[in-house]
Amino acid sequence: MSYLSKVMDDLQSARKNNEIDMPSRDLSQRFVEEAMNTLFPISARRTKSCCAEESLLYQMESTLKLLLLPVNFKLNDTIENITQEFMVQLPSVYRALLKDAEAIQKFDPAADTIGEVIIAYPGFFAIMVYRLSNVLYKLGVPTVPRLMSEYAHTKTGIDIHPGATIGESFFIDHGTGVVIGETAIIKNNVKIYQGVTLGALQVKKSLAKKKRHPTVEDNVIIYSSATILGGDTVIGRNSIIGGNVWLTSSVDSNSVVYHKHETKVRTNLDESKIINFQI
């Protein structure tokens, strides 16, 4: 017996009581790409013929059914019904995403067209994957929504839990390092920048079914690297949260929250006290 045969025997023995049947990561990534090409044919240079679009829909439907097979025993309904319910919601997902793209194009001076936003902006891609995965999450599908969100996380550095609640015209600029937790609520016309965290104050397993993440009301802007924590924390409408702010309590509407920086100018400089940094 070769050493590899022994390795295989050991692995099979270890797996005997721990078989894991899970949806395929590769298939979930393919599903996301098919969804984008179906919703926005521009991204795949597709023709706009009805036959071509119908073919994309059939392919997407087929891929979703394959994804759901390994979790079939955990579903609240049949694969057929869940797939159909997901597919009939695609037009409303499209309309929501178009508003997101319009918000990005409107407020980002570097965005020339909505088409550019759709095919090139990581913030839009992450929002698109969130809106698709959120539909499956609400339908009670396990694992698959997380696989989708982790694909977006890998591609963009933006981590949006599929269980989060996000309103219309959502704008993520740049996006790297953004984290939005499962029970976060983001209302309409909210803009956030890179490095923003909407997180939990505690990560106890006993809090899994409770609201652990903040609520952000309408028309709020949250600048880069701000950290907002806690399920009872509410950022009131029309507020501005400055960069690097750390918040664990609520903020009234129309507030501006920022760090006050202090600059000191040295006088009568003593050269012997200069720190000389060298690498």
Short mmCIF file of C-alpha atoms in Angstrom, two decimals:
data_model
loop_
_atom_site.label_atom_id
_atom_site.label_comp_id
_atom_site.label_asym_id
_atom_site.label_seq_id
_atom_site.Cartn_x
_atom_site.Cartn_y
_atom_site.Cartn_z
CA MET A 1 0.00 0.00 0.00
CA SER A 2 1.39 3.41 -1.02
CA TYR A 3 1.45 6.22 1.49
CA LEU A 4 -1.29 8.02 -0.49
CA SER A 5 -3.56 4.98 -0.19
CA LYS A 6 -3.07 5.09 3.56
CA VAL A 7 -3.83 8.81 3.58
CA MET A 8 -7.06 8.15 1.68
CA ASP A 9 -8.09 5.38 4.07
CA ASP A 10 -7.43 7.64 7.06
CA LEU A 11 -9.42 10.48 5.51
CA GLN A 12 -12.37 8.24 4.67
CA SER A 13 -12.36 6.84 8.18
CA ALA A 14 -12.31 10.34 9.69
CA ARG A 15 -15.13 11.48 7.41
CA LYS A 16 -17.37 8.51 8.09
CA ASN A 17 -19.36 10.23 10.81
CA ASN A 18 -18.80 13.79 9.60
CA GLU A 19 -19.94 13.82 6.01
CA ILE A 20 -20.59 17.38 4.89
CA ASP A 21 -22.84 17.93 1.90
CA MET A 22 -22.65 21.60 1.06
CA PRO A 23 -23.40 23.81 -1.94
CA SER A 24 -20.46 24.35 -4.25
CA ARG A 25 -18.48 27.58 -3.88
CA ASP A 26 -17.64 27.50 -7.59
CA LEU A 27 -21.30 27.07 -8.48
CA SER A 28 -22.34 29.94 -6.23
CA GLN A 29 -19.81 32.20 -7.95
CA ARG A 30 -21.10 31.13 -11.34
CA PHE A 31 -24.62 31.89 -10.19
CA VAL A 32 -23.63 35.44 -9.16
CA GLU A 33 -21.99 36.09 -12.54
CA GLU A 34 -24.99 34.65 -14.38
CA ALA A 35 -27.28 36.88 -12.32
CA MET A 36 -25.30 39.99 -13.21
CA ASN A 37 -25.26 39.07 -16.89
CA THR A 38 -29.00 38.44 -16.75
CA LEU A 39 -29.91 41.67 -14.96
CA PHE A 40 -27.40 43.82 -16.83
CA PRO A 41 -26.62 42.27 -20.23
CA ILE A 42 -24.17 45.11 -20.88
CA SER A 43 -21.71 43.37 -18.57
CA ALA A 44 -21.49 40.36 -20.88
CA ARG A 45 -21.91 42.23 -24.20
CA ARG A 46 -25.11 40.28 -24.78
CA THR A 47 -27.66 41.10 -27.43
CA LYS A 48 -30.96 42.47 -26.17
CA SER A 49 -33.08 39.92 -28.01
CA CYS A 50 -35.88 38.27 -26.08
CA CYS A 51 -34.54 34.80 -26.92
CA ALA A 52 -31.08 35.61 -25.55
CA GLU A 53 -32.47 37.08 -22.34
CA GLU A 54 -34.86 34.16 -21.84
CA SER A 55 -31.95 31.76 -22.30
CA LEU A 56 -30.02 33.59 -19.57
CA LEU A 57 -33.01 33.31 -17.24
CA TYR A 58 -33.32 29.57 -17.85
CA GLN A 59 -29.60 29.09 -17.20
CA MET A 60 -29.78 31.09 -13.99
CA GLU A 61 -32.82 29.13 -12.82
CA SER A 62 -31.05 25.84 -13.50
CA THR A 63 -27.92 26.89 -11.61
CA LEU A 64 -29.97 27.97 -8.59
CA LYS A 65 -31.73 24.60 -8.45
CA LEU A 66 -28.36 22.84 -8.44
CA LEU A 67 -27.16 25.11 -5.64
CA LEU A 68 -30.21 24.28 -3.53
CA LEU A 69 -29.96 20.51 -3.89
CA PRO A 70 -27.43 19.93 -1.05
CA VAL A 71 -29.54 21.98 1.40
CA ASN A 72 -32.88 20.59 0.25
CA PHE A 73 -33.61 18.95 3.61
CA LYS A 74 -33.25 22.33 5.37
CA LEU A 75 -35.61 24.28 3.13
CA ASN A 76 -39.06 25.45 4.23
CA ASP A 77 -40.50 24.75 0.77
CA THR A 78 -39.69 22.79 -2.35
CA ILE A 79 -36.70 23.70 -4.52
CA GLU A 80 -39.12 24.39 -7.37
CA ASN A 81 -41.21 26.86 -5.35
CA ILE A 82 -38.22 28.66 -3.83
CA THR A 83 -36.54 28.98 -7.22
CA GLN A 84 -39.73 30.34 -8.78
CA GLU A 85 -40.22 32.84 -5.94
CA PHE A 86 -36.64 34.04 -6.35
CA MET A 87 -36.95 34.44 -10.11
CA VAL A 88 -40.20 36.41 -9.98
CA GLN A 89 -38.50 38.91 -7.66
CA LEU A 90 -35.74 39.71 -10.18
CA PRO A 91 -37.55 42.72 -11.72
CA SER A 92 -37.89 44.39 -8.32
CA VAL A 93 -34.22 43.62 -7.55
CA TYR A 94 -33.29 45.19 -10.87
CA ARG A 95 -35.25 48.35 -10.13
CA ALA A 96 -33.61 48.65 -6.70
CA LEU A 97 -30.14 48.17 -8.21
CA LEU A 98 -30.80 50.80 -10.85
CA LYS A 99 -31.52 53.31 -8.07
CA ASP A 100 -28.26 52.29 -6.38
CA ALA A 101 -26.34 52.80 -9.62
CA GLU A 102 -28.00 56.18 -10.18
CA ALA A 103 -27.04 57.28 -6.65
CA ILE A 104 -23.41 56.33 -7.25
CA GLN A 105 -23.32 58.06 -10.64
CA LYS A 106 -24.96 61.17 -9.20
CA PHE A 107 -22.70 61.66 -6.20
CA ASP A 108 -19.34 60.33 -7.41
CA PRO A 109 -17.60 62.96 -9.59
CA ALA A 110 -15.44 60.23 -11.12
CA ALA A 111 -18.43 58.22 -12.41
CA ASP A 112 -19.18 59.23 -16.00
CA THR A 113 -22.15 56.97 -16.74
CA ILE A 114 -24.47 54.50 -15.05
CA GLY A 115 -23.08 51.81 -17.36
CA GLU A 116 -19.59 52.45 -16.00
CA VAL A 117 -20.89 52.12 -12.46
CA ILE A 118 -22.58 48.80 -13.27
CA ILE A 119 -19.59 47.13 -14.90
CA ALA A 120 -16.67 48.70 -13.03
CA TYR A 121 -17.57 49.83 -9.50
CA PRO A 122 -16.84 47.37 -6.65
CA GLY A 123 -19.40 49.11 -4.41
CA PHE A 124 -22.14 48.44 -6.93
CA PHE A 125 -21.08 44.81 -7.38
CA ALA A 126 -21.21 44.24 -3.62
CA ILE A 127 -24.65 45.85 -3.39
CA MET A 128 -25.90 43.74 -6.30
CA VAL A 129 -24.76 40.51 -4.63
CA TYR A 130 -26.31 41.67 -1.35
CA ARG A 131 -29.71 42.35 -2.93
CA LEU A 132 -29.74 38.95 -4.65
CA SER A 133 -28.54 37.04 -1.59
CA ASN A 134 -31.00 38.90 0.64
CA VAL A 135 -33.91 37.49 -1.38
CA LEU A 136 -32.66 33.95 -0.75
CA TYR A 137 -31.97 34.76 2.91
CA LYS A 138 -35.58 35.90 3.38
CA LEU A 139 -36.78 32.71 1.68
CA GLY A 140 -35.02 30.74 4.40
CA VAL A 141 -32.24 29.33 2.22
CA PRO A 142 -29.20 28.39 4.34
CA THR A 143 -25.52 28.70 3.37
CA VAL A 144 -26.02 29.78 -0.27
CA PRO A 145 -26.56 33.49 0.57
CA ARG A 146 -23.33 33.46 2.62
CA LEU A 147 -21.40 31.84 -0.22
CA MET A 148 -22.62 34.62 -2.48
CA SER A 149 -21.72 37.40 -0.04
CA GLU A 150 -18.27 35.89 0.55
CA TYR A 151 -17.67 35.89 -3.21
CA ALA A 152 -18.40 39.62 -3.26
CA HIS A 153 -16.20 40.03 -0.17
CA THR A 154 -13.33 38.28 -1.94
CA LYS A 155 -13.66 40.38 -5.10
CA THR A 156 -14.26 43.77 -3.49
CA GLY A 157 -13.17 43.72 0.16
CA ILE A 158 -16.76 44.67 1.08
CA ASP A 159 -18.48 42.37 3.59
CA ILE A 160 -22.28 42.73 3.64
CA HIS A 161 -24.21 40.04 5.49
CA PRO A 162 -27.17 38.88 3.38
CA GLY A 163 -29.46 39.33 6.39
CA ALA A 164 -28.89 43.09 6.63
CA THR A 165 -31.79 45.39 5.74
CA ILE A 166 -30.81 48.07 3.21
CA GLY A 167 -33.13 50.67 1.67
CA GLU A 168 -33.13 52.50 -1.65
CA SER A 169 -30.32 54.43 -3.35
CA PHE A 170 -27.46 52.97 -1.32
CA PHE A 171 -24.01 54.35 -2.16
CA ILE A 172 -20.72 52.69 -1.18
CA ASP A 173 -17.72 54.70 -2.38
CA HIS A 174 -14.39 52.88 -2.81
CA GLY A 175 -15.60 50.29 -0.32
CA THR A 176 -12.53 48.33 0.75
CA GLY A 177 -12.92 47.22 4.36
CA VAL A 178 -16.63 48.00 4.70
CA VAL A 179 -18.40 45.60 7.10
CA ILE A 180 -22.19 45.52 7.52
CA GLY A 181 -23.57 43.01 10.04
CA GLU A 182 -26.55 40.70 9.84
CA THR A 183 -29.05 42.78 11.83
CA ALA A 184 -27.94 46.20 10.61
CA ILE A 185 -30.71 48.42 9.22
CA ILE A 186 -29.77 51.03 6.62
CA LYS A 187 -32.59 53.21 5.35
CA ASN A 188 -32.80 55.30 2.16
CA ASN A 189 -30.19 57.53 0.49
CA VAL A 190 -27.32 56.50 2.76
CA LYS A 191 -23.69 56.98 1.67
CA ILE A 192 -20.77 55.19 3.26
CA TYR A 193 -17.06 55.21 2.51
CA GLN A 194 -14.21 52.72 2.79
CA GLY A 195 -13.42 51.09 6.12
CA VAL A 196 -16.82 51.74 7.72
CA THR A 197 -17.99 49.10 10.21
CA LEU A 198 -21.60 48.63 11.29
CA GLY A 199 -20.94 45.98 13.89
CA ALA A 200 -21.96 44.38 17.16
CA LEU A 201 -20.82 45.33 20.64
CA GLN A 202 -20.73 41.68 21.67
CA VAL A 203 -20.33 38.45 19.76
CA LYS A 204 -21.95 36.03 22.21
CA LYS A 205 -23.69 33.09 20.54
CA SER A 206 -26.66 33.65 22.85
CA LEU A 207 -27.32 36.96 21.02
CA ALA A 208 -27.65 35.30 17.61
CA LYS A 209 -31.39 35.95 17.34
CA LYS A 210 -31.26 39.51 18.70
CA LYS A 211 -30.59 42.83 16.97
CA ARG A 212 -26.86 43.34 17.40
CA HIS A 213 -26.02 45.92 14.75
CA PRO A 214 -26.86 49.63 14.35
CA THR A 215 -29.70 51.38 12.54
CA VAL A 216 -28.80 54.14 10.08
CA GLU A 217 -31.70 56.38 9.11
CA ASP A 218 -32.36 58.30 5.87
CA ASN A 219 -29.85 60.62 4.19
CA VAL A 220 -26.89 59.78 6.46
CA ILE A 221 -23.27 60.06 5.31
CA ILE A 222 -20.63 57.96 7.09
CA TYR A 223 -17.04 58.80 6.19
CA SER A 224 -14.07 56.46 6.01
CA SER A 225 -13.01 54.20 8.88
CA ALA A 226 -15.92 55.15 11.15
CA THR A 227 -16.97 52.35 13.51
CA ILE A 228 -20.57 52.21 14.74
CA LEU A 229 -21.52 49.41 17.10
CA GLY A 230 -24.55 48.04 18.93
CA GLY A 231 -28.10 46.99 18.20
CA ASP A 232 -29.57 49.92 20.13
CA THR A 233 -27.41 52.48 18.33
CA VAL A 234 -29.40 54.69 15.94
CA ILE A 235 -27.86 57.28 13.63
CA GLY A 236 -30.57 59.91 13.13
CA ARG A 237 -31.58 61.07 9.67
CA ASN A 238 -29.59 63.75 7.84
CA SER A 239 -26.56 63.19 10.09
CA ILE A 240 -22.90 63.21 9.06
CA ILE A 241 -20.45 60.87 10.78
CA GLY A 242 -16.85 61.93 10.25
CA GLY A 243 -13.88 59.71 9.50
CA ASN A 244 -12.38 57.53 12.26
CA VAL A 245 -15.28 58.20 14.64
CA TRP A 246 -16.08 55.43 17.16
CA LEU A 247 -19.75 55.30 18.22
CA THR A 248 -21.56 52.99 20.62
CA SER A 249 -24.54 55.23 21.38
CA SER A 250 -27.25 56.91 19.34
CA VAL A 251 -26.96 60.21 17.50
CA ASP A 252 -29.87 62.63 17.04
CA SER A 253 -31.12 63.62 13.61
CA ASN A 254 -29.23 66.43 11.82
CA SER A 255 -26.07 65.81 13.87
CA VAL A 256 -22.45 66.16 12.80
CA VAL A 257 -20.04 63.87 14.66
CA TYR A 258 -16.29 64.24 14.23
CA HIS A 259 -12.96 64.08 16.02
CA LYS A 260 -11.38 67.34 17.00
CA HIS A 261 -7.76 67.25 15.95
CA GLU A 262 -5.16 69.37 17.66
CA THR A 263 -2.01 70.54 15.92
CA LYS A 264 0.98 71.66 17.97
CA VAL A 265 3.82 73.61 16.41
CA ARG A 266 7.20 73.15 18.03
CA THR A 267 9.19 76.27 18.85
CA ASN A 268 12.78 76.74 20.02
CA LEU A 269 13.56 73.34 18.58
CA ASP A 270 16.20 71.36 20.46
CA GLU A 271 17.91 69.25 17.80
CA SER A 272 19.07 66.73 20.41
CA LYS A 273 15.39 65.73 20.99
CA ILE A 274 14.56 65.05 17.36
CA ILE A 275 13.50 61.46 16.77
CA ASN A 276 15.32 60.14 13.70
CA PHE A 277 13.24 57.31 12.21
CA GLN A 278 15.27 54.90 10.13
CA ILE A 279 14.30 51.64 8.47
#
